[in-house]
Coordinates of C-alpha atoms in Angstrom, one line a residue:
M1 CA -16.4 1.8 4.9
T2 CA -13.8 3.3 2.5
L3 CA -11.8 6.3 3.5
K4 CA -13.4 8.3 0.7
T5 CA -16.9 7.3 2.0
Y6 CA -15.9 8.4 5.5
M7 CA -14.5 11.7 4.3
L8 CA -17.7 12.4 2.3
Q9 CA -19.7 11.7 5.5
Q10 CA -17.5 14.1 7.4
F11 CA -17.8 16.7 4.7
D12 CA -21.6 16.2 4.7
Y13 CA -21.7 16.9 8.4
H14 CA -19.7 20.1 7.8
V15 CA -22.2 21.3 5.2
W16 CA -25.2 20.3 7.3
A17 CA -23.9 22.0 10.4
N18 CA -23.2 25.2 8.5
Q19 CA -26.7 25.1 7.1
Q20 CA -28.1 24.7 10.6
V21 CA -26.2 27.7 11.8
C22 CA -27.3 29.8 8.9
N23 CA -30.9 28.7 9.2
Y24 CA -30.9 29.6 12.9
L25 CA -29.4 33.0 12.2
K26 CA -32.0 33.7 9.5
N27 CA -34.6 33.8 12.4
L28 CA -32.6 36.5 14.3
P29 CA -32.5 40.2 13.5
D30 CA -29.5 41.2 11.3
A31 CA -28.3 43.3 14.2
V32 CA -27.6 40.2 16.2
Y33 CA -25.2 38.5 13.8
R34 CA -23.6 41.9 12.9
Q35 CA -23.2 43.0 16.5
K36 CA -19.6 43.4 17.7
V37 CA -18.4 40.9 20.3
D38 CA -15.2 40.0 22.0
S39 CA -14.1 37.0 20.1
D40 CA -11.8 35.7 17.3
F41 CA -13.7 37.8 14.8
P42 CA -15.6 41.0 15.5
T43 CA -19.0 39.6 14.5
I44 CA -20.8 36.3 13.9
Y45 CA -21.2 37.4 10.2
D46 CA -17.4 38.0 9.9
T47 CA -16.9 34.5 11.3
L48 CA -19.2 33.0 8.6
V49 CA -17.4 35.0 5.9
H50 CA -14.0 33.7 7.2
M51 CA -15.3 30.1 7.0
Y52 CA -16.6 30.6 3.5
V53 CA -13.3 32.2 2.3
V54 CA -11.2 29.5 3.8
D55 CA -13.3 26.7 2.4
R56 CA -13.1 28.2 -1.0
G57 CA -9.3 28.7 -0.7
W58 CA -8.8 25.0 0.3
L59 CA -10.9 23.9 -2.7
S60 CA -8.8 26.0 -5.0
F61 CA -5.6 24.6 -3.4
L62 CA -6.8 21.0 -3.8
R63 CA -8.1 21.4 -7.3
A64 CA -4.8 22.9 -8.4
G65 CA -2.9 19.8 -7.1
V66 CA 0.1 22.1 -6.9
A67 CA 3.4 20.7 -7.8
S68 CA 6.0 21.5 -5.1
D69 CA 7.9 23.8 -7.5
M70 CA 4.7 25.8 -8.0
F71 CA 3.6 25.9 -4.4
E72 CA 4.8 29.4 -3.5
E73 CA 3.2 30.9 -6.6
H74 CA -0.1 29.2 -5.8
V75 CA 0.0 30.4 -2.2
E76 CA 0.6 34.0 -3.4
H77 CA -2.3 33.7 -5.8
L78 CA -4.6 32.4 -3.0
K79 CA -3.5 35.3 -0.7
S80 CA -4.3 37.8 -3.4
S81 CA -7.7 36.3 -4.1
I82 CA -8.8 36.4 -0.4
D83 CA -9.7 40.0 -0.7
S84 CA -11.7 39.5 -3.8
I85 CA -13.5 36.5 -2.4
S86 CA -14.2 38.5 0.8
A87 CA -15.5 41.4 -1.3
E88 CA -18.1 39.1 -2.9
T89 CA -19.7 38.7 0.5
K90 CA -19.9 42.5 1.3
G91 CA -23.5 43.6 1.9
R92 CA -24.9 40.1 1.5
S93 CA -27.7 38.9 3.7
I94 CA -27.3 35.8 5.9
E95 CA -29.6 34.1 3.3
E96 CA -27.3 35.0 0.5
L97 CA -24.2 34.0 2.4
G98 CA -25.8 30.7 3.2
Q99 CA -26.6 30.2 -0.5
M100 CA -23.0 30.9 -1.4
Q101 CA -21.9 28.3 1.2
E102 CA -24.3 25.8 -0.3
E103 CA -23.1 26.4 -3.8
L104 CA -19.5 26.0 -2.7
A105 CA -20.3 22.8 -0.8
V106 CA -21.7 21.3 -4.0
R107 CA -18.5 22.1 -5.9
F108 CA -16.4 20.8 -3.0
R109 CA -18.3 17.6 -2.7
A110 CA -18.1 17.0 -6.4
F111 CA -14.3 17.4 -6.2
I112 CA -14.1 14.8 -3.4
E113 CA -16.4 12.4 -5.3
Q114 CA -14.2 12.6 -8.4
L115 CA -11.0 11.9 -6.6
D116 CA -9.4 8.6 -7.7
D117 CA -7.1 8.6 -4.8
I118 CA -8.1 10.6 -1.7
E119 CA -4.7 9.7 -0.2
V120 CA -2.8 11.5 -2.9
I121 CA -0.1 13.7 -1.5
H122 CA -0.4 17.5 -1.8
P123 CA 2.7 19.7 -1.1
S124 CA 2.3 22.4 1.5
G125 CA 5.5 24.4 1.8
T126 CA 8.0 22.4 3.9
F127 CA 5.7 19.4 4.4
Q128 CA 3.3 17.2 2.5
A129 CA 0.0 15.8 3.5
R130 CA -2.7 13.7 1.9
C131 CA -5.7 15.2 0.3
V132 CA -7.8 13.5 2.9
D133 CA -5.9 15.3 5.7
Y134 CA -6.6 18.7 4.1
I135 CA -10.3 17.8 3.8
Q136 CA -10.4 16.8 7.5
H137 CA -8.8 20.1 8.3
V138 CA -11.6 21.9 6.5
V139 CA -14.2 20.0 8.6
N140 CA -12.3 20.7 11.8
H141 CA -11.9 24.4 10.9
G142 CA -15.6 24.7 10.5
T143 CA -16.3 22.9 13.8
Y144 CA -13.9 25.3 15.5
H145 CA -15.6 28.4 14.2
R146 CA -19.1 27.1 14.7
G147 CA -18.0 26.8 18.3
N148 CA -17.0 30.5 18.2
I149 CA -20.4 31.3 16.9
T150 CA -22.0 29.4 19.7
T151 CA -20.0 31.4 22.2
M152 CA -20.8 34.7 20.5
L153 CA -24.5 33.9 20.4
R154 CA -24.4 33.1 24.1
Q155 CA -22.6 36.4 24.8
L156 CA -25.4 38.2 23.0
G157 CA -28.0 36.4 25.1
H158 CA -29.2 34.0 22.5
L159 CA -29.4 30.2 22.4
D160 CA -27.2 28.3 20.1
T161 CA -28.1 25.7 17.6
S162 CA -27.0 22.1 18.4
T163 CA -25.2 20.5 15.6
C164 CA -24.3 17.1 17.2
I165 CA -27.4 15.1 18.2
K166 CA -29.6 16.5 15.5
F167 CA -27.2 15.4 12.7
K168 CA -27.4 11.8 13.8
Q169 CA -31.2 12.1 13.8
A170 CA -31.2 13.8 10.4
I171 CA -29.2 11.0 8.7
S172 CA -31.0 8.1 10.4

């Protein structure tokens, strides 16, 4: 298996797991995923918005392939766009947010597929990392926050959606 194939497999899991969470939440009343809880983010919905905004930011960063002398300018642009990206999610239903995630996933996967060299170096301030490392970070970031959502659901007295065993079954 090539590194690119492996990374696509990891990304596909990220997308699938996000879909599982959204599909589960669609069956709950809006009040559940908008209820305030004691966690990293005030609500489950805010956590999903954060995941979407960050995924979109990383795709923008990777697409730019920012030269080290342009890095600071690109970071400032990303910071200023976070508010506008977040604003796009205001008032959206969980179905709409899920659709936004799916559309972003299609663009992100297309980006990965077109990469000639997934190990190309991207600058990041004082250090450099390979494109594959940033994509793995996106996957890990999603896993972390889906864990937050699991904890939040349990705090609210709801079951969570398993995104481990079912994925293996889904791709078999």
